[in-house]
Coordinates of C-alpha atoms and ligand atoms in Angstrom, one line a residue:
X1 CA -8.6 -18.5 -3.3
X2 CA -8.0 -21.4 -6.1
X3 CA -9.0 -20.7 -9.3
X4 CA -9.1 -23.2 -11.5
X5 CA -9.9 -23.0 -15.4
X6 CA -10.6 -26.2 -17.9
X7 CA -9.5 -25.3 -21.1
X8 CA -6.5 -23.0 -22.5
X9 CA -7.0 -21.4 -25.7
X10 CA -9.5 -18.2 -26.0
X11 CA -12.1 -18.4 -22.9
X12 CA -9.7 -19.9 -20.9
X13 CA -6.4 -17.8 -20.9
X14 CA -8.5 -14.9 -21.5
X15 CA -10.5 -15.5 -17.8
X16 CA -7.2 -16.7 -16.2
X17 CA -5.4 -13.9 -17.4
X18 CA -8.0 -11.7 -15.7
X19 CA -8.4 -13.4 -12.3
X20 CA -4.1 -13.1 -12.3
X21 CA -4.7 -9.5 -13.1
X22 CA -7.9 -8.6 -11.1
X23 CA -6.6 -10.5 -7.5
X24 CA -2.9 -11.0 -8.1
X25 CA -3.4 -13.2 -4.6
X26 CA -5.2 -15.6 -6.5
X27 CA -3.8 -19.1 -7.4
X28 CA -4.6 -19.6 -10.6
X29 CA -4.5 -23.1 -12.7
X30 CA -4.8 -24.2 -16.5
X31 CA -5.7 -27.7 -17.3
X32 CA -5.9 -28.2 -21.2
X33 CA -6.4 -31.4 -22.5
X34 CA -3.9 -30.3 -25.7
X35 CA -0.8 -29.7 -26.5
X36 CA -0.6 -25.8 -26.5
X37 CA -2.7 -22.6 -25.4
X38 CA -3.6 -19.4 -26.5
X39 CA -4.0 -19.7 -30.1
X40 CA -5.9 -18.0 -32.6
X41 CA -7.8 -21.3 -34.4
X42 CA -9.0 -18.9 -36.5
X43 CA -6.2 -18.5 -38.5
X44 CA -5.9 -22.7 -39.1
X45 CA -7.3 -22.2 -42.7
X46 CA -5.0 -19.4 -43.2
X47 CA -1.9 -21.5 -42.5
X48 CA -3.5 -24.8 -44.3
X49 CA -3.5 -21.8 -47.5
X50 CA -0.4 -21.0 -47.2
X51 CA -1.1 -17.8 -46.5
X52 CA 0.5 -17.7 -42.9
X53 CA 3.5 -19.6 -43.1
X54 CA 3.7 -21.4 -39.9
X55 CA 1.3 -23.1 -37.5
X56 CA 3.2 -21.8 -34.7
X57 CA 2.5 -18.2 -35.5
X58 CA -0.8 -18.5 -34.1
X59 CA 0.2 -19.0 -30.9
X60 CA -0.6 -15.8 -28.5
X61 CA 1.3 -17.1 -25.5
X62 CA 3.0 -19.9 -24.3
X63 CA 2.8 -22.4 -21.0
X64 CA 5.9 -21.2 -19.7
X65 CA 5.4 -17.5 -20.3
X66 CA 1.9 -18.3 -18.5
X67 CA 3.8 -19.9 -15.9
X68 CA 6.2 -16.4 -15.8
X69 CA 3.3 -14.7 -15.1
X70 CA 2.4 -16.6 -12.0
X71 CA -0.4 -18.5 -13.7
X72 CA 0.3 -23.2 -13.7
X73 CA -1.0 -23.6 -16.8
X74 CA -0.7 -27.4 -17.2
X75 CA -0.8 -28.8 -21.1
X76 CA -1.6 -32.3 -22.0
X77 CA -4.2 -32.8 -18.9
X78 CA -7.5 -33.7 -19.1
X79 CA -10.2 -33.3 -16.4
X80 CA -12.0 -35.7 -16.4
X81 CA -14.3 -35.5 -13.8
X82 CA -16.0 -32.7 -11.4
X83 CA -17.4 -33.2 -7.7
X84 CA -19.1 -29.6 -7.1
X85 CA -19.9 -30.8 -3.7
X86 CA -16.3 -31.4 -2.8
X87 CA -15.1 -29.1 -4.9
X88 CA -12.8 -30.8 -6.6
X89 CA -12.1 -32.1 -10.1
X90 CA -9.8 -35.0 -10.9
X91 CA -6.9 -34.6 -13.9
X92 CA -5.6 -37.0 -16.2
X93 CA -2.1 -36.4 -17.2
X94 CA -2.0 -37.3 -20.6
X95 CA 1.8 -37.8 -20.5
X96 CA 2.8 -39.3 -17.8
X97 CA -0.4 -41.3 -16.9
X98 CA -2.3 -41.3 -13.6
X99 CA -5.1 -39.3 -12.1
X100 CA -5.4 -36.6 -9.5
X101 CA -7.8 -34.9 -7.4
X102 CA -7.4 -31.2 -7.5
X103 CA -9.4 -28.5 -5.1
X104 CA -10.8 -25.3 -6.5
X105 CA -12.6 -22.7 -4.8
X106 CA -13.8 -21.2 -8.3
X107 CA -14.1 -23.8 -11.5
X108 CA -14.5 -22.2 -15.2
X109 CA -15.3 -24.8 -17.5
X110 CA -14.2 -23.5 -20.9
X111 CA -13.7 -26.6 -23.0
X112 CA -15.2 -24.9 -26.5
X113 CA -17.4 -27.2 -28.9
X114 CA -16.9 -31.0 -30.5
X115 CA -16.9 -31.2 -34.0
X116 CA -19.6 -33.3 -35.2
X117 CA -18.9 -36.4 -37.2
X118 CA -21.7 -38.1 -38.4
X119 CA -21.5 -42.1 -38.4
X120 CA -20.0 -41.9 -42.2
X121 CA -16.9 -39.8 -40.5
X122 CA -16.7 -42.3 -37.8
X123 CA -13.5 -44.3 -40.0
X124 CA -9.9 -44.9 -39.6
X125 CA -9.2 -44.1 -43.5
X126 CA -6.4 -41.5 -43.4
X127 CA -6.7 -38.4 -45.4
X128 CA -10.5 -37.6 -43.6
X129 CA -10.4 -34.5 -41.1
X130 CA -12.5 -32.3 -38.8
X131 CA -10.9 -28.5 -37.8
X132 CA -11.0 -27.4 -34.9
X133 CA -7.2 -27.4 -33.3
X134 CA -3.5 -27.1 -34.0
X135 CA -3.6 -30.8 -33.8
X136 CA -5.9 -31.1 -36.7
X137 CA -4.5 -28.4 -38.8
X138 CA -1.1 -30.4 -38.3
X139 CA -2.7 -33.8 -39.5
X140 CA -4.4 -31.8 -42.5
X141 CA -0.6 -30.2 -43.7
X142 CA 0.6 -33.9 -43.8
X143 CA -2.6 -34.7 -45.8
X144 CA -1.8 -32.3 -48.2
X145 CA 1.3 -34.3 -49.6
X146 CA 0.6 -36.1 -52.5
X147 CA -3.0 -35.3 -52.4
X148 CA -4.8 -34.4 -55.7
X149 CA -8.9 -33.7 -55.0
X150 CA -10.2 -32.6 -52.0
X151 CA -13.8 -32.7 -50.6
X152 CA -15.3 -30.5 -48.3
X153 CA -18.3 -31.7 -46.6
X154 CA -20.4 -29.1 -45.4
X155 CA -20.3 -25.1 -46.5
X156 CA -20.3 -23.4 -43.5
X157 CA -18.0 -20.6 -42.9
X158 CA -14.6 -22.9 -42.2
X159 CA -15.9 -25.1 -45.1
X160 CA -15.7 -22.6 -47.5
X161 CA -12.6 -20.9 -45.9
X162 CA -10.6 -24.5 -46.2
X163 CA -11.8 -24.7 -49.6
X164 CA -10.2 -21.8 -50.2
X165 CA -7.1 -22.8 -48.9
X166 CA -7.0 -26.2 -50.3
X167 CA -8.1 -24.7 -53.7
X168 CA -4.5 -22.3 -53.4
X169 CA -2.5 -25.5 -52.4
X170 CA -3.3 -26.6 -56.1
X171 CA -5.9 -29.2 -55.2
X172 CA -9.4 -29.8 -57.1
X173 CA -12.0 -28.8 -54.7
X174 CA -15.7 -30.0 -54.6
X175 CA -17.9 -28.5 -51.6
X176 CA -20.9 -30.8 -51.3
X177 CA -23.6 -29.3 -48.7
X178 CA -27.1 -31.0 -47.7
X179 CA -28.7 -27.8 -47.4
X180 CA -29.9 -25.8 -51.1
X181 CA -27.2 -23.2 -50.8
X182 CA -23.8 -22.5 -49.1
X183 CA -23.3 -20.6 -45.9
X184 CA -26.6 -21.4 -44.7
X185 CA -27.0 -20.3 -41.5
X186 CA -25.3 -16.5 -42.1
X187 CA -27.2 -15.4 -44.9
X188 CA -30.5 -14.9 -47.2
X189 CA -30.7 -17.0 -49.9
X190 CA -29.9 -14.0 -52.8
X191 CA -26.1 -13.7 -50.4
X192 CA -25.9 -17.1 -50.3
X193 CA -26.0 -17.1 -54.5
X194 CA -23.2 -14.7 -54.8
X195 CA -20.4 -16.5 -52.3
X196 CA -21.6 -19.7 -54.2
X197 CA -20.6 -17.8 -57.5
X198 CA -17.3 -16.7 -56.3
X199 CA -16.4 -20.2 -55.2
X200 CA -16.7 -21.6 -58.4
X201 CA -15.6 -18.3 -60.6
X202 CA -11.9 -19.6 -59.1
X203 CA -13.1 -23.5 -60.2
X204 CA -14.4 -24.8 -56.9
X205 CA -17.3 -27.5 -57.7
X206 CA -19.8 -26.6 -55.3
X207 CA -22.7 -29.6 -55.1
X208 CA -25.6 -28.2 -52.6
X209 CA -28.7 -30.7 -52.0
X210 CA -26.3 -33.6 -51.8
X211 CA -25.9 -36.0 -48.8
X212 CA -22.5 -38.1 -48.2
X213 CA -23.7 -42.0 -48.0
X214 CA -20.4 -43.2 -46.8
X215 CA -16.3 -42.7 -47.7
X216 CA -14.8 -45.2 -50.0
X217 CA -11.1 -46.2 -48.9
X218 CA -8.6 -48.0 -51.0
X219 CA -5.7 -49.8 -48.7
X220 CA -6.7 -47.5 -45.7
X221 CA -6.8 -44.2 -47.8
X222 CA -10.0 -42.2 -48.5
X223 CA -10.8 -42.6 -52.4
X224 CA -13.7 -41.1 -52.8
X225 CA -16.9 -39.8 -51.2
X226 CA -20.2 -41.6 -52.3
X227 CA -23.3 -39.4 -51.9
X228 CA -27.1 -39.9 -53.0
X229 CA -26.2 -38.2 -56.6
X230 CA -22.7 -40.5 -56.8
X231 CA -19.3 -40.3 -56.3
X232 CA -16.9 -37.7 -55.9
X233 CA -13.1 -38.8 -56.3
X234 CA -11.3 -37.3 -53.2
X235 CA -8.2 -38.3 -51.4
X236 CA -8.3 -35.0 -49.1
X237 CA -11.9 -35.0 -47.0
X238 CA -12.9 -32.0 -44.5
X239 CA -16.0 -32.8 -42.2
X240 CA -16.9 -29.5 -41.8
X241 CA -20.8 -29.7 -41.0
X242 CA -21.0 -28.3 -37.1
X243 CA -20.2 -28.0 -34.2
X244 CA -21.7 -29.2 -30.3
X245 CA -20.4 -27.6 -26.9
X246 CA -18.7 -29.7 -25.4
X247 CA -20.7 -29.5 -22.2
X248 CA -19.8 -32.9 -20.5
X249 CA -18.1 -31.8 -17.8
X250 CA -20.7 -28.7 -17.2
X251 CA -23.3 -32.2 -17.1
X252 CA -20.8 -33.8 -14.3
X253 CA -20.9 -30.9 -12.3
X254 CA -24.7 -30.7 -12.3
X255 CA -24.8 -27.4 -14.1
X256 CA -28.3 -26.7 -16.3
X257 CA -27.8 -26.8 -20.0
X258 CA -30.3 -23.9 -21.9
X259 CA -32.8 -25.0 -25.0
X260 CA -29.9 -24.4 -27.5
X261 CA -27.9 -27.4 -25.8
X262 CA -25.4 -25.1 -24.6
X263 CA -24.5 -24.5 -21.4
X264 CA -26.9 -22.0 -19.2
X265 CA -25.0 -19.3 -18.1
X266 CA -26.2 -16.0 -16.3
X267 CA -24.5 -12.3 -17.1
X268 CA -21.7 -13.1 -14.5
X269 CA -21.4 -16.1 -16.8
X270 CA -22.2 -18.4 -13.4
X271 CA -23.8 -21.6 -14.0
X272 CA -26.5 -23.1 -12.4
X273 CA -23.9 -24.7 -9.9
X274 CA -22.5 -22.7 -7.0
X275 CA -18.7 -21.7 -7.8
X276 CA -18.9 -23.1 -11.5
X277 CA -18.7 -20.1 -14.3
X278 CA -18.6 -21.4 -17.9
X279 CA -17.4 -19.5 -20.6
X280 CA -16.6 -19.7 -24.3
X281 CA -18.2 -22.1 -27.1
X282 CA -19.5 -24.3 -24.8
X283 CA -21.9 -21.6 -23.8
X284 CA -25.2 -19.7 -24.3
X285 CA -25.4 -16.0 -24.8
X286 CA -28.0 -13.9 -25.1
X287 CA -29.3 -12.2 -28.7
X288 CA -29.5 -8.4 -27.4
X289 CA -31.9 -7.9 -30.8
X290 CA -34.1 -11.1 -30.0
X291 CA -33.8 -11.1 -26.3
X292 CA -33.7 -14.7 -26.5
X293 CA -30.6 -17.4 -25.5
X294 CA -28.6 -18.3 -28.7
X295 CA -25.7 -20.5 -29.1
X296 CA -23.4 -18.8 -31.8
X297 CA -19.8 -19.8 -31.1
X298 CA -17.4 -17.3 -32.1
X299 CA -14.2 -15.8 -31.1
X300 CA -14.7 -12.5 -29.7
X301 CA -17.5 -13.7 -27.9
X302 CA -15.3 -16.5 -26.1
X303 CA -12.7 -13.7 -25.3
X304 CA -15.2 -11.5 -23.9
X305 CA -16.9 -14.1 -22.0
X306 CA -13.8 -15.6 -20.5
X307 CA -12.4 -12.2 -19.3
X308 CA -15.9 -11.5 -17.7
X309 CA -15.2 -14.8 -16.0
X310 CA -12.1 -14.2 -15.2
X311 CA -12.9 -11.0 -13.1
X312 CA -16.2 -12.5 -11.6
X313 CA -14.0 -15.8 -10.0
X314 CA -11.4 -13.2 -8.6
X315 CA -13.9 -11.5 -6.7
X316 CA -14.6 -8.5 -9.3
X317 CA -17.6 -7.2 -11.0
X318 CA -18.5 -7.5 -14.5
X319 CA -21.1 -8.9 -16.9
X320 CA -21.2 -9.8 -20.3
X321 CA -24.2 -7.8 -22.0
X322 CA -24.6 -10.0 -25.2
X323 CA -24.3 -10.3 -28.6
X324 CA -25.6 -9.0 -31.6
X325 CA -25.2 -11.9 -33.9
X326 CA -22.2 -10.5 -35.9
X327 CA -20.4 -12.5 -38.6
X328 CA -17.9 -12.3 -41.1
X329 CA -16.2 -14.4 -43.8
X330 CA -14.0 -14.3 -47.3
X331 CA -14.5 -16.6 -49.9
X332 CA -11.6 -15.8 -52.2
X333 CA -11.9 -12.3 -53.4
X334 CA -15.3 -11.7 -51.5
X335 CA -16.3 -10.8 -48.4
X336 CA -19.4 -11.7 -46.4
X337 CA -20.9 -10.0 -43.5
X338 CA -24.1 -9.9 -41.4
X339 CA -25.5 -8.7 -38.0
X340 CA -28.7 -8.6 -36.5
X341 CA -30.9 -10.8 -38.3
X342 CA -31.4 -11.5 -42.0
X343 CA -34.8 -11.2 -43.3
X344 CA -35.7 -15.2 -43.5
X345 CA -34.4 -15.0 -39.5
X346 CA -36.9 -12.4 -38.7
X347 CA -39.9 -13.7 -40.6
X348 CA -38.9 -17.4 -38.8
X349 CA -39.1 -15.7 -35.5
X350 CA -42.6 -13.8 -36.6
X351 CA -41.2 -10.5 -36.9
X352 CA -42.8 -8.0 -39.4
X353 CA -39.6 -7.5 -41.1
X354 CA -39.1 -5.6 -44.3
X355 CA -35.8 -5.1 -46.1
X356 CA -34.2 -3.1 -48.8
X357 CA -31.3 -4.3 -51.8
X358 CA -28.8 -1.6 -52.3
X359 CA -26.4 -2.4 -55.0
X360 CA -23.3 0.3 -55.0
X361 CA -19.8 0.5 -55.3
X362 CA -17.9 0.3 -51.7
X363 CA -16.1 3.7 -52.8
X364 CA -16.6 6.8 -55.1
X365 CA -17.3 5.0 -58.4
X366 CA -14.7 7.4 -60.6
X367 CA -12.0 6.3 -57.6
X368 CA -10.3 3.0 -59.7
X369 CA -10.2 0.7 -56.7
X370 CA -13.7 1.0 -56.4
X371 CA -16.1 -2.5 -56.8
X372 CA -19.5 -3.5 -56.3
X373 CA -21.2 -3.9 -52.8
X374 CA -24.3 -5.4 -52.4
X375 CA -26.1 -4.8 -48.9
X376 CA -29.3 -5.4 -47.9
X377 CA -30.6 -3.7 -44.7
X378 CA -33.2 -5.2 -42.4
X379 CA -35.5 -3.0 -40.3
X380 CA -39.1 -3.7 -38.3
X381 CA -41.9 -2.3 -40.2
X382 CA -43.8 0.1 -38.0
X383 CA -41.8 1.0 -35.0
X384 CA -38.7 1.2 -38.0
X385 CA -36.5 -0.8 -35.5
X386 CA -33.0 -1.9 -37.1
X387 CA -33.0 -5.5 -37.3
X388 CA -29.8 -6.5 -39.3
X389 CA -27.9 -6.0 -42.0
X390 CA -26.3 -8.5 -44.5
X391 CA -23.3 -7.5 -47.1
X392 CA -21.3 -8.7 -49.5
X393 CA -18.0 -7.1 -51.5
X394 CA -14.8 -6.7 -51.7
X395 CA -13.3 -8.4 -48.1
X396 CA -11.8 -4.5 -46.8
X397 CA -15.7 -3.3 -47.5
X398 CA -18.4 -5.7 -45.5
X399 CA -16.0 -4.9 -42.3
X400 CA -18.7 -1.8 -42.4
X401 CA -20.8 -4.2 -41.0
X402 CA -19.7 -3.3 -37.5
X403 CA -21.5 0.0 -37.9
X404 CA -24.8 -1.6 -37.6
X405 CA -23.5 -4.0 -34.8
X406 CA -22.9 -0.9 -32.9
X407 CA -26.6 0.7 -33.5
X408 CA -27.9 -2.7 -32.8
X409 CA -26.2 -2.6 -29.5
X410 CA -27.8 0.3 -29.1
X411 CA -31.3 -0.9 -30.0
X412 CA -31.1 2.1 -32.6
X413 CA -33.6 2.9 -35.5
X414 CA -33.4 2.4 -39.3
X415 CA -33.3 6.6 -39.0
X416 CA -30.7 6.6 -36.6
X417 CA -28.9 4.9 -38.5
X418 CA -29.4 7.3 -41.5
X419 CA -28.5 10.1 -39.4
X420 CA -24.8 8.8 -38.3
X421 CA -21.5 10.8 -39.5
X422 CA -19.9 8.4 -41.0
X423 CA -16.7 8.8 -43.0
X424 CA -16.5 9.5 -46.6
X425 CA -13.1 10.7 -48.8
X426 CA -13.3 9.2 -52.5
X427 CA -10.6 6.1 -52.1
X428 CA -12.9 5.3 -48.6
X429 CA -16.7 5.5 -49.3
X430 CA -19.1 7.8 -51.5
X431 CA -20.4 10.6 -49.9
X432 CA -23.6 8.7 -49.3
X433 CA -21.8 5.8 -48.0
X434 CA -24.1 2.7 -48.8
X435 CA -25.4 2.2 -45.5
X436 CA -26.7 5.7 -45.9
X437 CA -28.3 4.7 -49.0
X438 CA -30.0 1.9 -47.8
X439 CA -31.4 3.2 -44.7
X440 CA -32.5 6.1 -46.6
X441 CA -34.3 3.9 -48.7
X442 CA -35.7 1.5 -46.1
X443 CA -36.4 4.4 -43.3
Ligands
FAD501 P1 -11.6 -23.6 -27.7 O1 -10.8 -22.6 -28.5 O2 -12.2 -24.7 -28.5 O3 -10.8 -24.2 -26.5 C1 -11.3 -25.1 -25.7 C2 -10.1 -25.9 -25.1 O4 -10.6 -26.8 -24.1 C3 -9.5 -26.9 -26.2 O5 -8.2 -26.5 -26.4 C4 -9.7 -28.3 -25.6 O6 -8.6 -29.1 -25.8 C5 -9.8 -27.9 -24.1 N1 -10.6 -29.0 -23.4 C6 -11.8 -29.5 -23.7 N2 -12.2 -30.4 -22.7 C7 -11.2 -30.4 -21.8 C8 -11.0 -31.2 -20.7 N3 -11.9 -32.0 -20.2 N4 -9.8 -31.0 -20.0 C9 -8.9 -30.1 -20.4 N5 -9.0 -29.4 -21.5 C10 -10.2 -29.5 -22.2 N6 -14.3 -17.4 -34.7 C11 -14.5 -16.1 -35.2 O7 -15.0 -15.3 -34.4 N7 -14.0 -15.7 -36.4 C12 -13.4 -16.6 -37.2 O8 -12.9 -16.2 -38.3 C13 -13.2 -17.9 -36.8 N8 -12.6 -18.8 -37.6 C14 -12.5 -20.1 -37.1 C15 -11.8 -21.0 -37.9 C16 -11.6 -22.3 -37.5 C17 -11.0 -23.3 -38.4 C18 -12.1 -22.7 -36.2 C19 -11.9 -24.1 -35.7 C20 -12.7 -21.8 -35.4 C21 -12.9 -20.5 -35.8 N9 -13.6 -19.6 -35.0 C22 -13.7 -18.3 -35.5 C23 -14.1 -19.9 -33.7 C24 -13.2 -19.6 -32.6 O9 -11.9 -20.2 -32.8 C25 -13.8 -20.1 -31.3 O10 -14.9 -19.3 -31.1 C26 -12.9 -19.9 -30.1 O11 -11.7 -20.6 -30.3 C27 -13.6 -20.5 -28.9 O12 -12.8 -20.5 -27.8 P2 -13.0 -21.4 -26.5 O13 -12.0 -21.1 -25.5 O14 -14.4 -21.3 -26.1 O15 -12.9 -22.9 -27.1

């Protein structure tokens, strides 16, 4: 049995890892286009802050510890085709040059997402960046010398989590973002409002319903960003507006891509194509509150994936049962969680949803590290379904969040969720913890 994975960071070396494990008679082989495997890209923004000192303390596990654990993990090669008939796929080796043909009796595609640039990106002018590796995090470090004024294009999650970090490397930060508020796609407008507020309560200029024309460059540096209200000086630019799976290889081997442009992937996470499993990013999951396919690319979800690969190729048995739509962010000294759905998510999928606003402090108000917590708690009018949950507070306090992922797992009730023991001492919670409070008020 050859077991061959495309892709070494979280999907990847999570599923090879597993196969090793699950049928230690396996051969199993990493091919990743990259320099290194197993990190946590998670943490680039962390690092780019300052925060974590090094780039290379992200790194889980190396190619030759792989390699001491009977796994050829191969770095700087590129597969860059697939014959599913043959069953092969042919490598590039990025180093040394030349091409390959290399069997597999299982394939796991696990090659993650593309940043997107639109066609203003699309320039040589140093000092403009995507994240989404080590590589770029390394490029955006050398940036940082000498630069003044950053923009950030685009106020997703790693938007405002590298204007974070670029506001603590002493720079002047501007977020401009298209869409009428930041962290669009996590939140309801009234959440949206208060990361916005934080964000420029530490000085970030935050410019929503603004579109980037083009970059201006001066001797092959990025000056400044023109948009459709002006320019914005800026010798530091992050394109931080999305992300595409990267599904071109999924394509070559013939496998069906699903309606978010992801790849289609069943619980076993098999493609469409006999003996090709997919895994990660690149891949559609199913919403276990909406029952429909989503393509929400996070990092548990690409662990979990890739391990349920990893046991599936190796001759094992598991699935992966979904997701729940859980998210979770800090913008300086605020947090930002959801699950579920938010209210404007249910209504757009013509839900009868109905949600409360609890305002609270995240512990006992006399206790004196207590703060404000703002939640608001979605349920289904009528059959009192939970739906979701959205909160925002200090960065310790939304990680409550998970306690509605875990009813919502369990398809549980606005008055289940009332019911629940949950934990209370003074420097933790009040004794009607906030959750409690709002699903009181909602159920
Ligand atoms: P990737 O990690 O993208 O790995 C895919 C690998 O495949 C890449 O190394 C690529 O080089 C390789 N590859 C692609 N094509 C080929 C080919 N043809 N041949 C060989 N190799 C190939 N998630 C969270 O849940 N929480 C967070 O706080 C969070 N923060 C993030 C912050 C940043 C800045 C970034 C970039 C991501 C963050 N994520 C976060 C997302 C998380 O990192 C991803 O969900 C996770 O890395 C996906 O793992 P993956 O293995 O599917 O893809």
């Amino acid at each position: 049995m050859r077991i061959v994975v495309v892709g070494g960071v979280a999907a990847g070396m999570s599923a090879a890892s597993r196969a090793r494990r699950h049928n230690p008679e396996a051969e199993v082989a990493v091919f990743e286009r990259g320099g290194e495997i197993s990190y946590g890209a998670c943490g680039l923004p962390y690092v780019i802050g300052g925060d974590v000192p090094d780039l290379g303390d992200l790194i889980a596990r190396t190619p030759e510890r792989m390699r001491g654990q009977g796994i050829d993990v191969r770095v700087r090669h590129e597969v860059t085709g697939v014959d599913a008939g043959a069953r092969t796929v042919t490598v590039l080796d990025r180093e040394a040059g030349g091409t390959r043909t290399e069997p597999y009796d299982r394939l796991l595609i696990a090659t993650g997402v593309n940043a997107v640039r639109p066609e203003w990106a699309r320039t040589d002018l140093r000092g403009v960046h995507v994240l989404r590796d080590l590589a770029d995090g390394r490029a955006i470090l050398a940036s940082l010398k000498g630069a003044t004024c950053a923009c950030i294009v685009g106020a997703g999650y790693i938007g405002l989590e590298m204007a974070e970090a670029l506001h603590s490397r002493g720079l002047r930060v501007t977020v401009l973002e298209k869409a009428p508020e930041v962290a669009g796609r996590m939140l309801d407008r009234a959440y949206q409002q208060r990361v916005r507020a934080e964000l420029e309560r530490h000085g970030v200029e935050v410019r929503c319903g603004t579109s980037v024309e083009e970059l201006v460059g001066e001797n092959g540096h990025v000056r400044a960003v023109q948009t459709d209200h002006g320019p914005v000086p800026a010798d530091l630019v992050i394109v931080a507006v999305g992300v595409k799976p990267n599904t071109a290889l999924a394509e070559a081997a013939g496998a069906r891509l699903g309606e978010t442009g992801a790849i289609a992937v069943n619980t076993r996470q098999e493609t469409s194509v006999d003996g090709v499993y997919a895994a990660g990013d690149n891949s559609e999951s199913l919403h276990c509150v909406t029952g429909q396919k989503v393509h929400i690319p996070l990092g548990l979800t690409a662990n979990r994936m890739g391990r349920v690969a990893g046991v599936n190729m190796a001759g094992g048995e598991a699935r992966f049962p979904g997701i729940v739509g859980t998210a979770i962010f800090k913008t300086f000294d605020l947090g930002a969680a959801r699950t579920g759905l938010t209210q404007t998510e249910a209504e757009g999928l013509g839900l009868d949803a109905v949600s409360v606003d609890v305002e609270s402090t995240d512990h006992a108000g006399y206790y004196p590290t207590a703060a404000p917590i703002f939640v608001r708690l979605t349920g289904e009018r009528g059959s009192g379904r939970l739906l979701g949950v959205q909160l925002v507070g200090q960065p310790a306090s939304v990680k409550r969040v998970d306690v509605v992922a875990a009813l919502l797992h369990q398809r549980g009730s606005v008055g289940d969720l009332f019911e629940l023991d949950l934990a209370y001492a003074p420097p933790f919670s009040s004794v009607w913890d906030v959750l409690l409070v709002a699903a009181d008020r909602l159920g």
